[in-house]
Amino acid sequence: MGRAPSIEDEALLKQLTEVFRRSGYEGASLTALSSASGLHRASLYHRFPNGKPAMAAAVMASVEQIFSDILDPLMSEDDPSTAVAEMARRVGAFYDDGRLACVLDTMTLRGAPDDIRARATHLATTWLTAMAEIARRAGASEEDAARRARTALVLIEGSLVVARVLDDPAEFRLALAELPQTLIGGPGNAG
Amino acid sequence: MGRAPSIEDEALLKQLTEVFRRSGYEGASLTALSSASGLHRASLYHRFPNGKPAMAAAVMASVEQIFSDILDPLMSEDDPSTAVAEMARRVGAFYDDGRLACVLDTMTLRGAPDDIRARATHLATTWLTAMAEIARRAGASEEDAARRARTALVLIEGSLVVARVLDDPAEFRLALAELPQTLIGGPGNAG
DNA sequence: GTCTATATTTGGATAGAC
DNA sequence: GTCTATCCAAATATAGAC
């Protein structure tokens, strides 16, 4: 067995993810990724022999894993309202209360590899499906449930942009607080 | 007088703006800016002696000008509902029906110069103020008007992200279509 | 005002010692 | 597994001809 890594895979991915989220794919330089992780550039290449595209792919895979946890309450929790509230809590933690951008936003600008953009599209679809399902379970029609899910995603992504631009997390917090209402509340739904 | 420019300032700014909107500040390489404008890199430096930061600053100034036109109906048009509809139409044109991202999003990632980010913040504030004013004029309380304006901005920015990620302008079109409702419709307002 | 040519720096990537 | 040293390409920027 070789020498133990100075930073475990999970912690490493977390640091790399943060850089990609803050700077976007092209803005995430090897220098930035290196200093964030504490590993020299050559060490990053040892972990990711295919370089920056591989790092970005690993980040996307990591985020997919994190989202499977974020969305888990929507499947496992019986009460839809409780389920959405718990999902909102986990979303808030992942976005560090609005201080971190979404990979769906920063990894889909021109310059990002096609496979990364495709993964972002897939992640968005997964998220939308899970949110639509909980709305459906709370009594919404299929059409209304799909609409509510899209609105929820728009509010989360938009509030993250606004929070960044205004340097104020208030809008993001509000979007999360209203998520149960957005997905399962109001007219036409039992929630 | 010297030789006439091969591309007029206005057209040049439009091309540069598109690159910055698609790629973000760091992703907008001189090569990309050059091929989009049809000018060689050295010619871009002739127009902007302070290089890429100056190009980005000029782009922000240009966008500020465009927004003063986009927001003009909110001041000059008597009927709030008509005013918002016309603003929405101009917003749709500026974002090319959801195909172009917002500078508020792409120019505020890490790596963009501080003064560019500050201009983005200022632009967002100007936009919010103008939208809050029309909501106020339509009968909303000051608090409700401010809330509606923030929601409108969140919906526009979020729907642009979602439209890009899903490669489908539908969500953006919907956000624009519902803008009158968002700003001046519903309970608690005369619109 | 635009061009070709070139300088300089940064970013991405590799080789080989430890 | 991480490091120093190095290579190569791309990005930013400048000089000077036309």
XYZ file of C-alpha atoms (C1' of nucleotides) in Angstrom:
418
model
C 0.000 0.000 0.000
C 1.269 3.444 -0.851
C 1.553 6.557 1.259
C -1.640 7.943 2.795
C -3.082 10.952 0.993
C -2.567 14.308 2.690
C -6.182 15.139 1.947
C -8.956 12.543 1.698
C -10.956 12.263 -1.514
C -14.120 13.634 0.069
C -12.436 16.732 1.503
C -10.534 17.255 -1.736
C -13.695 17.143 -3.816
C -15.339 19.602 -1.471
C -12.545 22.130 -1.980
C -12.454 21.634 -5.748
C -16.232 21.950 -5.914
C -16.097 25.260 -4.099
C -13.606 26.671 -6.597
C -15.669 25.554 -9.599
C -18.821 26.979 -8.025
C -17.233 30.323 -7.288
C -15.290 30.761 -10.524
C -16.991 28.648 -13.169
C -15.210 26.071 -15.301
C -12.834 28.386 -17.164
C -12.239 30.588 -14.153
C -11.183 27.606 -12.047
C -7.446 27.669 -12.746
C -5.139 24.874 -11.663
C -3.453 27.440 -9.442
C -6.744 28.209 -7.692
C -7.649 24.534 -7.421
C -4.181 23.842 -6.073
C -4.187 26.507 -3.401
C -7.746 25.648 -2.327
C -6.876 21.992 -1.893
C -3.413 22.485 -0.462
C -2.006 20.143 -3.120
C 0.520 21.215 -5.701
C -0.562 21.059 -9.312
C 1.385 17.874 -10.011
C -0.344 16.175 -7.079
C -3.723 17.088 -8.505
C -2.666 15.383 -11.729
C -1.744 12.285 -9.744
C -5.301 12.182 -8.379
C -6.838 13.161 -11.714
C -4.599 11.890 -14.561
C -6.953 13.451 -17.109
C -6.508 16.905 -15.669
C -9.026 19.669 -15.227
C -11.852 18.089 -17.254
C -11.576 15.031 -14.990
C -11.614 17.238 -11.901
C -14.759 18.926 -13.135
C -16.346 15.551 -13.909
C -15.483 14.311 -10.420
C -17.005 17.466 -8.982
C -20.204 16.868 -10.926
C -20.322 13.248 -9.736
C -19.785 14.440 -6.181
C -22.570 16.997 -6.493
C -24.866 14.307 -7.900
C -24.159 12.240 -4.789
C -24.814 15.196 -2.524
C -28.110 15.824 -4.292
C -29.216 12.246 -3.865
C -28.912 12.987 -0.146
C -30.571 16.401 -0.434
C -33.525 14.867 -2.265
C -33.782 11.794 -0.050
C -36.364 13.270 2.348
C -38.726 13.734 -0.606
C -38.856 9.943 -0.983
C -38.435 8.694 2.588
C -40.479 11.187 4.588
C -44.216 10.531 4.763
C -45.519 14.042 5.275
C -44.917 16.134 2.113
C -44.696 19.403 4.017
C -42.086 18.011 6.412
C -40.243 16.442 3.490
C -39.961 19.727 1.603
C -38.905 21.615 4.709
C -36.118 19.119 5.287
C -35.040 19.284 1.659
C -34.962 23.094 1.942
C -32.762 22.812 5.020
C -30.289 20.599 3.167
C -30.321 22.850 0.119
C -29.527 25.798 2.369
C -26.553 23.958 3.838
C -25.215 22.950 0.418
C -25.365 26.543 -0.817
C -23.831 27.781 2.430
C -26.801 30.044 3.086
C -26.526 31.603 -0.383
C -22.793 32.264 -0.334
C -21.976 29.541 -2.849
C -23.296 29.494 -6.407
C -24.906 26.539 -8.117
C -22.972 24.317 -10.514
C -26.023 24.451 -12.772
C -25.230 28.131 -13.191
C -21.443 28.334 -13.155
C -20.667 25.090 -14.996
C -22.929 25.790 -17.955
C -21.211 28.858 -19.369
C -19.480 28.652 -22.736
C -16.097 26.990 -22.325
C -17.223 24.154 -20.090
C -16.831 20.699 -21.699
C -19.963 19.285 -23.284
C -20.112 16.296 -20.957
C -20.085 18.607 -17.942
C -22.962 20.629 -19.357
C -24.830 17.406 -20.095
C -24.402 16.301 -16.500
C -25.732 19.652 -15.336
C -28.805 19.220 -17.511
C -29.313 15.739 -16.103
C -28.933 16.964 -12.535
C -31.516 19.673 -13.135
C -33.931 17.138 -14.583
C -33.447 14.801 -11.616
C -34.107 17.638 -9.199
C -37.190 18.767 -11.094
C -38.590 15.228 -11.205
C -38.124 14.729 -7.473
C -39.822 18.043 -6.659
C -42.680 17.362 -9.059
C -43.222 13.974 -7.435
C -43.603 15.409 -3.961
C -46.038 18.021 -5.271
C -47.980 15.242 -6.961
C -47.990 13.247 -3.733
C -49.379 16.305 -1.942
C -52.347 16.318 -4.286
C -51.340 18.411 -7.290
C -52.238 17.387 -10.819
C -49.362 16.153 -12.936
C -49.331 19.393 -14.872
C -49.507 21.569 -11.761
C -46.831 19.509 -10.044
C -44.436 19.949 -12.962
C -45.159 23.673 -12.972
C -44.499 23.996 -9.243
C -41.213 22.116 -9.559
C -39.994 24.403 -12.329
C -41.001 27.466 -10.331
C -39.125 26.151 -7.315
C -35.950 25.624 -9.343
C -36.265 29.074 -10.923
C -36.676 30.667 -7.494
C -33.675 28.853 -6.035
C -31.370 29.606 -8.982
C -32.572 33.179 -9.320
C -32.305 33.923 -5.619
C -28.731 32.614 -5.635
C -27.816 35.010 -8.440
C -29.531 37.926 -6.715
C -27.944 37.037 -3.374
C -24.515 37.065 -5.032
C -25.087 40.303 -6.932
C -26.453 42.142 -3.908
C -24.058 40.394 -1.531
C -27.049 39.637 0.707
C -28.395 36.134 1.385
C -31.888 37.415 2.274
C -33.468 36.566 -1.056
C -32.119 33.024 -0.968
C -33.339 32.462 2.581
C -36.782 33.657 1.569
C -36.914 31.336 -1.434
C -36.077 28.410 0.848
C -38.570 29.457 3.511
C -41.304 29.622 0.892
C -40.373 26.322 -0.743
C -43.129 24.309 1.005
C -45.657 26.899 -0.141
C -44.194 26.886 -3.664
C -44.292 23.105 -4.020
C -47.313 21.983 -2.047
C -49.212 24.993 -0.713
C -51.845 27.337 -2.066
C -54.967 26.808 -4.195
C -55.398 23.562 -6.089
C -53.424 21.517 -3.614
C -54.117 19.682 -0.396
C -50.864 20.793 1.262
C -8.974 62.924 -39.126
C -7.818 59.331 -39.074
C -9.094 56.283 -40.891
C -12.726 55.279 -40.303
C -13.220 52.322 -37.953
C -14.067 49.013 -39.622
C -16.692 48.455 -36.981
C -18.605 51.232 -35.211
C -18.430 51.537 -31.445
C -22.022 50.480 -30.962
C -21.741 47.312 -33.051
C -18.394 46.524 -31.454
C -19.818 46.816 -27.948
C -22.693 44.581 -28.913
C -20.350 41.809 -30.031
C -18.103 42.155 -26.991
C -21.133 42.137 -24.707
C -22.346 38.887 -26.209
C -19.009 37.189 -25.551
C -18.894 38.357 -21.936
C -22.485 37.246 -21.407
C -21.902 33.798 -22.856
C -18.512 33.101 -21.287
C -18.222 35.258 -18.193
C -15.342 37.613 -17.476
C -12.529 35.070 -17.256
C -13.914 32.920 -20.038
C -14.021 35.867 -22.426
C -10.576 35.492 -24.001
C -9.045 38.126 -26.231
C -9.130 35.546 -29.002
C -12.901 35.083 -28.557
C -13.479 38.831 -28.307
C -11.332 39.304 -31.404
C -13.098 36.755 -33.582
C -16.541 37.948 -32.432
C -15.728 41.538 -33.337
C -13.718 40.807 -36.476
C -10.888 42.927 -35.104
C -7.442 41.562 -34.402
C -6.279 41.620 -30.809
C -3.978 44.590 -31.362
C -6.892 46.563 -32.819
C -8.963 45.864 -29.720
C -6.111 47.323 -27.679
C -6.187 50.397 -29.869
C -9.854 50.886 -28.982
C -9.342 49.899 -25.354
C -5.781 50.833 -24.291
C -6.406 49.378 -20.844
C -7.191 45.968 -22.233
C -9.759 43.457 -21.133
C -10.791 45.200 -17.891
C -11.542 48.302 -19.966
C -13.534 46.228 -22.466
C -15.576 44.767 -19.620
C -16.121 48.239 -18.160
C -17.277 49.529 -21.549
C -19.618 46.557 -21.813
C -21.104 47.346 -18.416
C -21.548 51.007 -19.402
C -23.229 49.888 -22.612
C -25.556 47.567 -20.728
C -26.412 50.400 -18.325
C -27.411 52.485 -21.329
C -29.497 49.671 -22.770
C -31.253 49.251 -19.440
C -32.105 52.913 -19.253
C -34.026 52.279 -22.473
C -35.504 49.001 -21.218
C -36.766 50.718 -18.081
C -37.964 53.879 -19.837
C -41.567 52.678 -20.309
C -41.861 52.332 -16.535
C -41.443 56.107 -16.243
C -43.013 57.410 -19.449
C -46.026 55.155 -19.873
C -49.131 56.143 -17.909
C -50.818 52.759 -17.501
C -48.702 50.549 -15.196
C -49.876 47.328 -16.809
C -48.979 48.546 -20.296
C -45.674 49.883 -18.986
C -44.665 46.544 -17.493
C -45.711 44.653 -20.623
C -43.542 46.920 -22.742
C -40.618 46.563 -20.352
C -41.025 42.779 -20.531
C -40.942 42.951 -24.317
C -37.677 44.906 -24.260
C -36.183 42.567 -21.658
C -37.045 39.630 -23.897
C -35.287 41.254 -26.827
C -32.171 42.043 -24.796
C -31.899 38.443 -23.617
C -32.596 37.169 -27.130
C -35.605 35.187 -25.927
C -33.548 33.520 -23.189
C -30.565 32.552 -25.341
C -28.240 35.130 -23.802
C -27.298 35.161 -20.126
C -27.381 38.206 -17.871
C -24.243 40.174 -17.039
C -25.483 40.234 -13.455
C -24.913 36.495 -13.472
C -21.847 35.990 -15.653
C -19.883 39.095 -14.638
C -20.129 38.496 -10.902
C -18.185 35.264 -10.636
C -14.827 35.199 -8.860
C -12.166 36.579 -11.180
C -14.102 39.571 -12.421
C -12.557 42.912 -11.392
C -14.118 44.532 -8.332
C -15.293 47.595 -10.224
C -17.171 45.378 -12.687
C -18.918 43.575 -9.856
C -19.739 46.916 -8.244
C -21.329 48.102 -11.487
C -23.371 44.912 -11.600
C -24.623 45.544 -8.086
C -25.527 49.095 -9.038
C -27.349 47.947 -12.167
C -29.373 45.444 -10.148
C -30.313 48.142 -7.652
C -31.392 50.515 -10.420
C -33.540 47.807 -11.977
C -35.090 46.888 -8.628
C -35.866 50.517 -7.840
C -37.578 51.096 -11.188
C -39.705 47.967 -10.823
C -40.636 48.819 -7.237
C -41.705 52.267 -8.353
C -44.117 50.977 -10.961
C -45.582 48.545 -8.435
C -45.986 51.432 -6.012
C -47.641 53.505 -8.712
C -50.058 50.617 -9.331
C -51.157 50.805 -5.712
C -48.815 48.557 -3.759
C -47.478 49.561 -0.378
C -43.821 50.491 -0.293
C -42.976 47.194 1.369
C -45.058 45.130 -1.043
C -43.659 47.002 -4.037
C -40.083 46.280 -2.977
C -40.995 42.615 -2.466
C -42.590 42.362 -5.893
C -39.559 43.937 -7.557
C -37.188 41.479 -5.907
C -39.402 38.576 -6.894
C -39.466 39.811 -10.487
C -35.673 40.016 -10.622
C -35.321 36.563 -9.051
C -37.746 35.097 -11.599
C -35.949 36.689 -14.549
C -32.456 35.662 -13.415
C -33.559 32.200 -12.358
C -35.497 31.532 -15.526
C -32.453 32.540 -17.589
C -30.327 30.002 -15.736
C -32.951 27.290 -16.095
C -33.461 28.114 -19.772
C -29.719 27.749 -20.341
C -29.381 24.521 -18.363
C -32.387 22.886 -20.038
C -31.627 24.497 -23.394
C -35.264 25.572 -23.562
C -36.454 29.187 -23.461
C -39.921 28.234 -22.184
C -39.276 29.126 -18.561
C -37.910 32.552 -19.491
C -40.877 33.306 -21.737
C -43.215 32.373 -18.929
C -41.434 34.623 -16.443
C -41.789 37.538 -18.873
C -45.427 36.767 -19.621
C -46.197 36.764 -15.905
C -44.228 39.928 -15.173
C -47.313 42.212 -15.102
C -48.937 39.801 -12.649
C -45.746 39.600 -10.597
C -45.302 43.364 -10.329
C -48.802 44.804 -10.259
C -51.378 41.975 -10.199
C -52.998 39.827 -7.547
C -54.249 40.552 -4.018
C -53.221 43.758 -2.299
C -52.866 45.715 -5.510
C -55.117 47.691 -7.818
C -53.465 46.344 -11.015
C -7.436 52.398 -37.426
C -5.802 47.909 -38.510
C -2.428 44.897 -39.291
C 1.906 41.436 -38.490
C 5.165 40.232 -35.288
C 6.708 39.663 -30.786
C 7.179 39.935 -25.793
C 5.493 38.369 -21.215
C 2.757 35.981 -18.160
C -0.399 32.516 -16.822
C -2.591 28.076 -17.380
C -2.490 23.169 -18.422
C 0.294 19.195 -18.266
C 4.564 15.853 -17.619
C 9.039 13.749 -15.714
C 11.345 12.108 -12.217
C 13.274 12.625 -7.288
C 11.824 11.612 -2.657
C 1.305 10.369 -2.736
C 3.627 14.667 -2.923
C 7.089 17.372 -4.290
C 10.480 20.439 -7.528
C 11.518 21.386 -12.036
C 10.269 21.794 -16.604
C 7.697 21.921 -21.015
C 4.187 23.615 -24.036
C 0.185 26.194 -25.294
C -2.830 29.939 -24.573
C -3.826 34.417 -22.846
C -2.672 39.257 -22.092
C -0.219 42.950 -23.806
C 3.108 45.921 -26.748
C 5.923 47.738 -30.937
C 6.000 49.361 -35.117
C 4.792 48.902 -40.265
C 1.114 50.260 -43.369
